[in-house]
Every structure is written in C-alpha cells, then in structure tokens.
C-alpha cells in the first residue's frame, strides 16, 4: 500500500514537473519575437511584401540609405533588399548581381552550399533604388560598398553566425570591392566571372582571347556572319527602322540608328562566347555569304538583340554604363576580320549614357583594387569560365594572398559556377566555402548539375557587353 502511494506521489510530481517545464518552454517560445518583427524593428527597414517559399521566410524590404555615406545628413534614398530567412543559427550570404535585385526568391550557389540565409541587395541607382533627384557623382564603388556595410551592420545583431558575400560578373566585382573597403565584415568572398579591367586603355588580352577561343571552324562562322551583317547594312538597317517603328523604339542616347545597329553587330562574337557553348556553333549560319538577309538578322538578333542600344533598352542600364565610363573601365577589341567595314569601332560607355549626365574617368581606381587583391586577398574564391571573354582580364592572386583561390571551368562561359569545376577543385572550393561559413568541411549536399548555357529569353537580353 505504501509502495503504491509512493509510486502515485512520484507520478504526480513527475507530471507536474513535465507540465511546468512544458509551460516554461511554451512561455519562452511565445516570448521569442517573430523574425519579421525583429527585422522590422531595425531602424530604416520597412516591409514591401512577404512571399511564400518552401522552408524559408521571404521578405522584400526597403532599407533607408544615405545618398552620401561621407555626409549622411545630405539626404537619403530607399534601397531594395530581399531577405531569405532560414534560421538565425545558420550562416548568412550577402548576394548582389551588381544590377537590379529580383523580388522572386531563389538561392545563390553559396547559399545552397552552406544551407543558410540570404540577403540580396539591389545596387544603388538601379531603379527603384535611385535617389531623386539623382546626384550621379555619388554612384561609385566606395558608396556601394558602404551600402552593403550599413546593411550588414543592421542585420548582424540578428544573424550572428558567419557571413559570406557573393555575386556573379558585376556582382563578383561588387563583392570584391566590398571586401576591399570593409575587410572585416565578411568571413569569405565567392566571386564568379568577375572582370578586372586594371588599365582601361590596354585591352590586348581580349584580342589574344578571340584568336584562340573555341575552334577555328566556329570562329570563322561567327566572323563571317558579323561581316555579312555589316556588308548588308543598308537592307538590315531598313529592317531595324521598321522594328523600331513597330515597337516605338528611339535612338536619342546613342545618337543614330546607324550607330545602334553597328553596336549590336560588333557585340555579336563577344556575346556568343559570353553566353553560349562551343556546341552551340551548330546554330550559326554555315555559309553566311549565301545566307538570306533574314537568316543574318535572326542570328544577330537571337544572340545580341537589336533592342540592346535603343533608348528603351539602355535606360535600365544607365548606372552600369556610367560606372564603366567613370571607374570600372570597358573593353575595346580590334576585330581585324571586319576589315574596313566598321564605321565607329567599339563605342565607349559615354555613347550609352544621356549627355545630361556628366562623366569623367578615374584611371587610378581599378589599379588600386587590383593591387589590394594581389597583396591582401584573404578567404576569397574566384571562379571563371574558360570560354568567357570577360575572364580574359581577371583577378589574380599574389604572394600576399591567404586561403584564396582562382579556378577556371573547362569550356565554361559567363554562367560558370563551382559546380562546373573539376572534381578536385570543386572539393577544395566547397570545403573553403564551408570553412569560411564556420561549418565543418564534411561532404556537402550535391550541388545542382552544371550547365554553362544561360537561358536568355528576349525580355532578358540585359547583359550584352555588360559584365
């Protein structure tokens, strides 16, 4: 009887203890602020919308930034930022394309590797993240890096684990500049296909690239189509005039339809290698001199897009062309196979920015960045594509670099990723990313299968000769 009573008493105590513990846990859970509330409690952050995304919370946000980080009192603007929240106990990846931010949720490759959170940042002066009125002198790489620094400082108290920064092309350049100006913020950098135009007027590396890229058969086919497009300038420009009329396109910024037409044609070979694979050479007209005007038009339009240099196509990319003409530099290639058919040569960025916006090139900026990477790169990974023209002038490491890597995807284009590297390099790169993220370098989840070909529908022909 006494044993039974003692047993019942123990059971009551146990149940009470469990109940109290459960109540305490419930109270703690109830007291834990929702992640949206925590984010919106940060000064300067406002919610635009929340979208569903399996396994995550996804927020489209505005972040109040100074127009000039050196003089914060001189006005602000709203910068578009998205947050893909998984867990505050996971690493965080800061991503930027260097252009507009997409408001549709997706994960960059480093985010997939570390299974973490992702903060995606729209580059300043790309709409809607543009001050009004726009003081274009405040569009430079230091101001943009300071935007990222401000966002990091605001979110770091919430996301306390390691941070990486990443981006492709101009986004890879942006990630590099951020590390240069704020070297203590990020625990690692993963920069894809990032151009490095150290001396703007020295572009012989591009000329050497086009002499050997792919196969001679493919190069000959591309060059023949390009020549025919200039030989047939008159009938094809009539097609462009009708195309512009039908779509209400204008040519005020570049100046004339003729300049816009030639700019598209001169991009043809470059853009093919930027976005296509060697296996795509089969889609190029085989006997260009005997091809129809329509076949030449269709090939150039598919690869480059005759809407690339109309006012309506250029407007979205004014910030890029402004930066190319003031700090980043831009390539000029000779294309000797065109003979005397070109009237304008590779046109400078100045031709693609409205004349109302003043521009002056700063030749000292990129050499300073290049020198810093060579002597101070720390926890930085660069991935390039073998057949990508933008990789002809790339970032290189020097004796002062630590735990940093430069790898090349065999046969890769401007969409090259870690997933496309040779097995040993892929393992080393993946291990480094995990290590920088503060995670054990165990076997990661399989990366997505690699396909260097980028899907470029008509509405997204936005990278023509833009990194």
Coordinates of C-alpha atoms in Angstrom, one line a residue:
X1 CA 0.0 0.0 0.0
X2 CA 2.8 2.4 1.0
X3 CA 4.7 1.5 -2.2
X4 CA 1.6 2.2 -4.2
X5 CA 1.1 5.6 -2.6
X6 CA 4.8 6.5 -3.1
X7 CA 4.5 5.5 -6.7
X8 CA 1.4 7.6 -7.3
X9 CA 3.0 10.5 -5.5
X10 CA 6.1 10.2 -7.7
X11 CA 3.9 10.1 -10.8
X12 CA 2.1 13.2 -9.7
X13 CA 5.4 15.0 -9.1
X14 CA 6.7 13.9 -12.4
X15 CA 3.6 15.0 -14.3
X16 CA 3.8 18.4 -12.5
X17 CA 7.4 18.8 -13.4
X18 CA 6.8 18.0 -17.0
X19 CA 3.8 20.3 -17.1
X20 CA 5.9 23.1 -15.6
X21 CA 8.7 22.5 -18.0
X22 CA 6.3 22.5 -20.9
X23 CA 4.7 25.6 -19.7
X24 CA 8.1 27.3 -19.3
X25 CA 9.1 26.2 -22.8
X26 CA 5.8 27.4 -24.2
X27 CA 6.3 30.7 -22.5
X28 CA 9.8 31.0 -23.9
X29 CA 8.5 30.2 -27.4
X30 CA 5.8 32.7 -27.0
X31 CA 8.2 35.3 -25.9
X32 CA 10.5 34.8 -28.9
X33 CA 9.8 37.6 -31.4
X34 CA 8.8 36.6 -34.9
X35 CA 11.6 37.1 -37.4
X36 CA 9.5 39.6 -39.3
X37 CA 9.0 41.7 -36.1
X38 CA 12.8 41.5 -35.4
X39 CA 13.7 42.7 -38.9
X40 CA 11.1 45.5 -39.0
X41 CA 12.3 46.7 -35.6
X42 CA 15.6 47.7 -37.2
X43 CA 15.7 51.5 -37.9
X44 CA 15.2 52.3 -41.5
X45 CA 13.8 48.9 -42.5
X46 CA 10.3 48.7 -44.0
X47 CA 8.3 45.8 -45.5
X48 CA 7.1 45.8 -49.0
X49 CA 5.8 42.3 -49.1
X50 CA 6.3 38.8 -47.8
X51 CA 6.1 35.9 -50.3
X52 CA 5.9 32.1 -49.7
X53 CA 8.9 30.0 -50.3
X54 CA 9.1 26.4 -49.0
X55 CA 11.4 26.0 -46.0
X56 CA 12.0 29.8 -45.7
X57 CA 10.5 33.1 -44.9
X58 CA 11.0 35.5 -47.7
X59 CA 10.7 39.3 -47.4
X60 CA 11.0 42.2 -49.9
X61 CA 12.2 45.2 -48.0
X62 CA 13.2 48.8 -48.3
X63 CA 16.4 49.9 -46.4
X64 CA 17.0 53.7 -45.9
X65 CA 20.5 54.6 -47.0
X66 CA 22.4 57.9 -47.1
X67 CA 22.9 59.2 -50.6
X68 CA 26.4 60.1 -49.5
X69 CA 27.9 57.9 -46.7
X70 CA 30.5 60.6 -46.0
X71 CA 27.8 63.1 -45.4
X72 CA 24.7 61.2 -44.1
X73 CA 22.8 64.4 -43.4
X74 CA 22.6 65.3 -47.1
X75 CA 19.6 63.2 -48.0
X76 CA 18.5 59.5 -48.1
X77 CA 17.0 57.0 -50.6
X78 CA 15.3 53.7 -50.3
X79 CA 17.4 50.7 -51.3
X80 CA 15.6 47.5 -52.3
X81 CA 16.7 44.4 -50.3
X82 CA 15.3 40.9 -50.1
X83 CA 15.8 38.5 -47.2
X84 CA 15.5 34.8 -47.5
X85 CA 15.3 33.7 -43.8
X86 CA 16.1 30.1 -42.8
X87 CA 17.4 30.2 -39.3
X88 CA 19.3 32.8 -37.2
X89 CA 21.6 29.9 -36.2
X90 CA 22.7 29.4 -39.8
X91 CA 25.3 31.4 -41.8
X92 CA 24.2 34.3 -44.0
X93 CA 25.2 35.0 -47.6
X94 CA 25.0 38.6 -48.9
X95 CA 24.3 38.5 -52.7
X96 CA 24.2 41.1 -55.4
X97 CA 24.2 40.9 -59.1
X98 CA 25.6 44.4 -59.3
X99 CA 22.3 45.4 -61.0
X100 CA 18.6 45.2 -60.0
X101 CA 17.5 42.7 -57.3
X102 CA 14.9 40.1 -58.2
X103 CA 11.9 40.0 -56.0
X104 CA 11.3 36.3 -56.7
X105 CA 13.0 34.1 -54.2
X106 CA 16.0 32.0 -55.2
X107 CA 19.2 30.8 -53.6
X108 CA 22.7 31.5 -54.9
X109 CA 25.2 28.6 -55.1
X110 CA 27.0 29.6 -51.8
X111 CA 23.6 29.8 -50.0
X112 CA 22.9 26.3 -51.2
X113 CA 26.3 25.0 -50.1
X114 CA 26.0 26.5 -46.5
X115 CA 22.3 25.9 -46.3
X116 CA 21.9 29.4 -44.9
X117 CA 20.1 32.7 -45.0
X118 CA 20.5 35.1 -48.0
X119 CA 20.3 38.9 -48.1
X120 CA 20.1 40.2 -51.7
X121 CA 20.9 43.8 -52.3
X122 CA 20.0 46.0 -55.3
X123 CA 22.9 48.1 -56.5
X124 CA 22.4 51.8 -55.9
X125 CA 21.0 53.9 -58.7
X126 CA 19.3 50.9 -60.4
X127 CA 15.6 51.7 -60.2
X128 CA 13.8 51.8 -57.8
X129 CA 16.9 52.2 -55.6
X130 CA 17.8 55.6 -57.0
X131 CA 17.8 58.9 -55.2
X132 CA 15.5 61.6 -56.5
X133 CA 17.0 63.8 -57.8
X134 CA 20.0 61.6 -58.7
X135 CA 23.4 63.1 -57.9
X136 CA 25.4 60.8 -60.2
X137 CA 28.7 61.7 -58.6
X138 CA 27.5 59.6 -55.6
X139 CA 27.4 56.4 -57.8
X140 CA 30.8 54.9 -57.2
X141 CA 32.2 51.6 -55.8
X142 CA 33.0 53.0 -52.3
X143 CA 29.5 54.3 -51.8
X144 CA 28.0 51.0 -53.0
X145 CA 30.4 49.1 -50.6
X146 CA 29.2 51.4 -47.8
X147 CA 25.6 50.5 -48.7
X148 CA 26.5 46.8 -48.1
X149 CA 28.4 47.7 -44.9
X150 CA 25.3 49.5 -43.5
X151 CA 23.0 46.6 -44.3
X152 CA 25.5 44.1 -42.7
X153 CA 25.7 46.3 -39.5
X154 CA 22.0 46.5 -39.2
X155 CA 21.4 42.7 -39.7
X156 CA 24.4 41.3 -37.9
X157 CA 22.8 41.5 -34.4
X158 CA 20.0 39.2 -35.7
X159 CA 22.2 36.9 -37.9
X160 CA 25.2 36.4 -35.6
X161 CA 26.8 33.5 -37.4
X162 CA 29.4 33.8 -40.2
X163 CA 28.7 35.9 -43.3
X164 CA 29.8 35.4 -46.9
X165 CA 29.4 37.7 -49.8
X166 CA 28.9 36.6 -53.4
X167 CA 27.8 37.7 -56.8
X168 CA 28.4 36.9 -60.5
X169 CA 30.0 39.2 -63.1
X170 CA 29.5 42.8 -61.9
X171 CA 28.2 41.2 -58.7
X172 CA 31.6 39.4 -58.3
X173 CA 33.3 42.8 -58.8
X174 CA 31.0 44.3 -56.2
X175 CA 31.8 41.5 -53.7
X176 CA 35.5 42.2 -54.3
X177 CA 35.2 45.9 -53.7
X178 CA 33.1 45.4 -50.6
X179 CA 35.9 43.2 -49.2
X180 CA 38.5 45.8 -50.2
X181 CA 36.8 48.7 -48.3
X182 CA 35.4 46.7 -45.4
X183 CA 37.7 43.7 -45.0
X184 CA 36.5 42.7 -41.5
X185 CA 32.8 42.4 -42.4
X186 CA 32.7 39.2 -44.4
X187 CA 34.2 35.9 -43.5
X188 CA 34.6 34.9 -47.1
X189 CA 34.0 36.0 -50.7
X190 CA 32.8 33.9 -53.6
X191 CA 33.1 35.9 -56.8
X192 CA 32.0 34.4 -60.1
X193 CA 33.3 35.5 -63.5
X194 CA 34.4 38.9 -62.2
X195 CA 36.2 41.1 -64.8
X196 CA 39.2 43.1 -63.7
X197 CA 40.0 45.9 -66.2
X198 CA 43.1 47.3 -64.5
X199 CA 44.3 49.6 -67.3
X200 CA 41.3 50.7 -69.3
X201 CA 43.3 51.6 -72.5
X202 CA 45.2 48.2 -72.5
X203 CA 42.9 45.5 -73.9
X204 CA 45.2 43.3 -75.8
X205 CA 44.3 40.3 -73.6
X206 CA 40.8 40.4 -75.2
X207 CA 42.3 40.3 -78.7
X208 CA 44.5 37.3 -77.8
X209 CA 41.4 35.6 -76.3
X210 CA 39.5 35.9 -79.6
X211 CA 42.3 34.5 -81.6
X212 CA 42.2 31.1 -79.8
X213 CA 38.7 30.7 -78.2
X214 CA 36.8 27.6 -79.2
X215 CA 37.7 26.2 -82.6
X216 CA 38.8 27.9 -85.8
X217 CA 35.7 26.5 -87.5
X218 CA 33.4 28.1 -85.0
X219 CA 35.4 31.4 -85.0
X220 CA 35.2 31.5 -88.8
X221 CA 31.4 31.0 -88.9
X222 CA 30.8 33.8 -86.3
X223 CA 33.1 36.2 -88.0
X224 CA 31.5 35.5 -91.4
X225 CA 28.0 36.3 -90.1
X226 CA 29.4 39.5 -88.5
X227 CA 31.0 40.6 -91.7
X228 CA 27.8 40.0 -93.7
X229 CA 25.8 42.0 -91.2
X230 CA 28.0 45.0 -92.0
X231 CA 28.1 44.3 -95.7
X232 CA 24.3 44.2 -95.7
X233 CA 24.0 47.3 -93.5
X234 CA 21.5 49.1 -95.8
X235 CA 18.8 46.4 -96.1
X236 CA 19.2 45.2 -92.5
X237 CA 19.0 48.8 -91.2
X238 CA 15.7 49.1 -93.0
X239 CA 14.5 46.1 -91.0
X240 CA 15.8 47.8 -87.8
X241 CA 13.9 51.0 -88.7
X242 CA 10.7 49.1 -89.2
X243 CA 11.4 47.1 -86.0
X244 CA 11.9 50.4 -84.1
X245 CA 8.7 51.9 -85.5
X246 CA 6.7 48.8 -84.6
X247 CA 8.0 48.9 -81.0
X248 CA 8.2 52.6 -80.6
X249 CA 11.9 52.5 -80.1
X250 CA 14.1 55.6 -80.3
X251 CA 17.9 56.3 -80.6
X252 CA 18.4 59.6 -78.8
X253 CA 21.1 58.4 -76.4
X254 CA 23.3 56.6 -78.9
X255 CA 22.6 59.3 -81.5
X256 CA 21.6 57.5 -84.7
X257 CA 20.1 54.2 -85.8
X258 CA 23.3 53.5 -87.7
X259 CA 25.4 53.7 -84.5
X260 CA 22.9 51.5 -82.6
X261 CA 22.9 48.9 -85.5
X262 CA 26.7 48.7 -85.6
X263 CA 27.0 48.5 -81.8
X264 CA 24.8 45.4 -81.9
X265 CA 26.7 43.8 -84.8
X266 CA 30.1 44.4 -83.1
X267 CA 28.8 42.7 -80.0
X268 CA 27.9 39.5 -81.9
X269 CA 31.1 37.4 -81.5
X270 CA 31.7 38.6 -77.9
X271 CA 28.1 37.9 -76.8
X272 CA 28.1 34.4 -78.4
X273 CA 31.1 33.3 -76.3
X274 CA 29.8 35.1 -73.2
X275 CA 26.5 33.1 -73.1
X276 CA 26.9 30.1 -75.4
X277 CA 28.9 26.9 -75.5
X278 CA 31.1 25.5 -78.2
X279 CA 28.4 23.0 -79.0
X280 CA 26.1 25.9 -79.9
X281 CA 28.2 26.7 -83.0
X282 CA 25.9 24.4 -84.9
X283 CA 23.2 27.1 -84.7
X284 CA 25.2 29.7 -86.6
X285 CA 24.6 30.0 -90.3
X286 CA 27.2 27.9 -92.0
X287 CA 27.6 29.8 -95.3
X288 CA 27.0 33.4 -94.3
X289 CA 27.7 35.0 -97.7
X290 CA 24.9 32.9 -99.3
X291 CA 22.5 33.2 -96.3
X292 CA 19.4 35.3 -96.6
X293 CA 19.1 38.7 -95.0
X294 CA 16.5 37.2 -92.6
X295 CA 18.9 34.5 -91.5
X296 CA 21.7 37.0 -90.8
X297 CA 19.1 39.2 -88.9
X298 CA 17.8 36.3 -86.9
X299 CA 21.2 35.1 -85.8
X300 CA 22.4 38.5 -84.7
X301 CA 19.0 39.3 -83.0
X302 CA 18.9 36.0 -81.2
X303 CA 22.5 36.3 -79.8
X304 CA 22.7 40.0 -79.1
X305 CA 19.2 41.6 -79.6
X306 CA 18.5 44.6 -81.8
X307 CA 16.8 46.3 -78.9
X308 CA 20.1 46.5 -76.9
X309 CA 21.0 50.0 -77.9
X310 CA 17.7 51.7 -78.3
X311 CA 16.8 54.3 -75.6
X312 CA 14.3 51.9 -74.0
X313 CA 17.0 49.2 -73.8
X314 CA 19.7 51.4 -72.5
X315 CA 17.7 53.3 -69.8
X316 CA 17.7 50.4 -67.3
X317 CA 21.5 50.1 -67.6
X318 CA 22.4 53.8 -67.3
X319 CA 24.0 53.1 -63.9
X320 CA 26.2 50.4 -65.4
X321 CA 27.4 52.4 -68.3
X322 CA 28.0 55.4 -66.0
X323 CA 30.3 53.3 -63.8
X324 CA 32.0 51.7 -66.8
X325 CA 32.8 55.2 -68.1
X326 CA 33.9 56.6 -64.7
X327 CA 35.6 53.8 -62.7
X328 CA 35.2 50.2 -63.9
X329 CA 36.5 50.6 -67.4
X330 CA 35.2 48.8 -70.5
X331 CA 36.8 46.6 -73.2
X332 CA 37.7 47.6 -76.7
X333 CA 38.6 44.9 -79.2
X334 CA 40.1 45.3 -82.7
X335 CA 38.2 42.6 -84.6
X336 CA 40.6 42.7 -87.6
X337 CA 38.4 40.2 -89.6
X338 CA 36.0 43.1 -90.2
X339 CA 38.5 45.0 -92.3
X340 CA 37.2 48.5 -93.0
X341 CA 33.5 47.6 -92.6
X342 CA 33.2 49.3 -89.1
X343 CA 32.5 53.0 -89.0
X344 CA 32.7 53.6 -85.3
X345 CA 34.6 50.7 -83.7
X346 CA 33.8 49.7 -80.2
X347 CA 31.9 52.6 -78.9
X348 CA 32.7 54.0 -75.4
X349 CA 30.3 54.0 -72.5
X350 CA 29.9 57.7 -72.9
X351 CA 27.8 56.9 -76.0
X352 CA 25.3 54.9 -74.0
X353 CA 24.6 57.5 -71.2
X354 CA 22.4 60.5 -71.7
X355 CA 24.5 63.6 -72.3
X356 CA 22.7 65.4 -69.4
X357 CA 24.8 63.2 -67.1
X358 CA 28.4 64.3 -66.8
X359 CA 31.1 61.6 -66.8
X360 CA 34.9 61.7 -66.1
X361 CA 37.0 58.6 -65.9
X362 CA 39.1 57.9 -62.8
X363 CA 42.1 55.8 -64.0
X364 CA 43.5 55.2 -60.6
X365 CA 40.6 53.3 -59.1
X366 CA 40.9 49.8 -60.6
X367 CA 44.7 49.6 -60.2
X368 CA 44.2 50.2 -56.5
X369 CA 41.7 47.4 -56.3
X370 CA 43.9 45.0 -58.3
X371 CA 46.9 45.8 -56.1
X372 CA 44.9 45.2 -52.9
X373 CA 43.6 41.8 -54.1
X374 CA 47.1 40.7 -55.1
X375 CA 48.6 41.6 -51.8
X376 CA 45.8 41.2 -49.3
X377 CA 43.2 38.7 -50.6
X378 CA 42.1 36.6 -47.7
X379 CA 39.3 34.0 -47.8
X380 CA 38.5 34.9 -51.4
X381 CA 37.4 32.5 -54.2
X382 CA 37.2 33.4 -57.9
X383 CA 35.6 31.1 -60.5
X384 CA 36.0 31.9 -64.2
X385 CA 34.8 30.2 -67.5
X386 CA 37.5 29.1 -70.0
X387 CA 35.5 30.5 -73.0
X388 CA 34.1 33.6 -71.3
X389 CA 35.6 36.8 -72.8
X390 CA 35.2 38.6 -69.5
X391 CA 37.7 36.2 -68.0
X392 CA 40.5 37.5 -70.3
X393 CA 41.2 40.2 -67.8
X394 CA 40.6 38.6 -64.4
X395 CA 41.6 38.9 -60.8
X396 CA 44.9 37.2 -59.9
X397 CA 46.4 36.4 -56.5
X398 CA 49.9 37.4 -55.3
X399 CA 52.2 36.4 -52.6
X400 CA 50.3 38.3 -50.0
X401 CA 47.0 36.4 -50.5
X402 CA 45.9 33.8 -47.9
X403 CA 43.5 30.9 -48.1
X404 CA 42.3 32.2 -51.5
X405 CA 41.8 30.6 -54.9
X406 CA 41.3 31.2 -58.6
X407 CA 39.7 28.4 -60.6
X408 CA 38.5 28.0 -64.2
X409 CA 35.7 25.9 -65.5
X410 CA 36.8 24.0 -68.6
X411 CA 34.7 25.1 -71.6
X412 CA 32.7 27.3 -69.3
X413 CA 31.0 30.6 -70.2
X414 CA 29.7 33.6 -68.2
X415 CA 27.5 31.3 -66.2
X416 CA 30.4 29.3 -64.6
X417 CA 29.9 28.0 -61.1
X418 CA 31.7 25.9 -58.5
X419 CA 29.5 23.0 -59.6
X420 CA 31.3 23.0 -63.0
X421 CA 34.8 22.7 -61.7
X422 CA 37.0 19.6 -62.0
X423 CA 36.4 17.3 -59.1
X424 CA 39.5 18.2 -57.0
X425 CA 39.0 21.9 -57.4
X426 CA 35.3 21.6 -56.7
X427 CA 36.1 19.8 -53.5
X428 CA 38.6 22.4 -52.4
X429 CA 36.3 25.3 -53.2
X430 CA 33.3 23.8 -51.5
X431 CA 35.4 22.9 -48.4
X432 CA 36.7 26.5 -48.3
X433 CA 33.2 28.0 -48.5
X434 CA 32.0 25.7 -45.7
X435 CA 35.1 26.6 -43.6
X436 CA 34.6 30.3 -44.1
X437 CA 31.0 29.9 -43.1
X438 CA 32.0 28.4 -39.8
X439 CA 30.7 24.9 -40.8
X440 CA 32.5 21.6 -40.7
X441 CA 34.0 20.7 -44.1
X442 CA 32.0 17.5 -44.3
X443 CA 30.6 16.2 -47.6
X444 CA 28.0 18.8 -48.6
X445 CA 24.7 18.3 -50.3
X446 CA 25.2 17.6 -54.0
X447 CA 25.3 20.9 -56.0
X448 CA 23.0 21.4 -58.9
X449 CA 24.2 19.8 -62.1
X450 CA 26.2 22.2 -64.1
X451 CA 25.0 23.7 -67.4
X452 CA 27.1 26.6 -68.6
X453 CA 24.4 27.7 -71.0
X454 CA 22.3 30.6 -69.7
X455 CA 18.7 30.9 -70.5
X456 CA 18.3 34.3 -72.2
X457 CA 14.7 34.9 -73.3
X458 CA 14.0 38.0 -75.4
X459 CA 12.9 40.0 -72.3
X460 CA 16.2 39.3 -70.5
X461 CA 18.8 40.3 -73.1
X462 CA 20.3 42.5 -70.5
X463 CA 23.9 41.6 -70.3
X464 CA 25.1 42.4 -73.8
X465 CA 28.7 43.5 -73.3
X466 CA 27.8 44.1 -69.7
X467 CA 29.6 42.0 -67.1

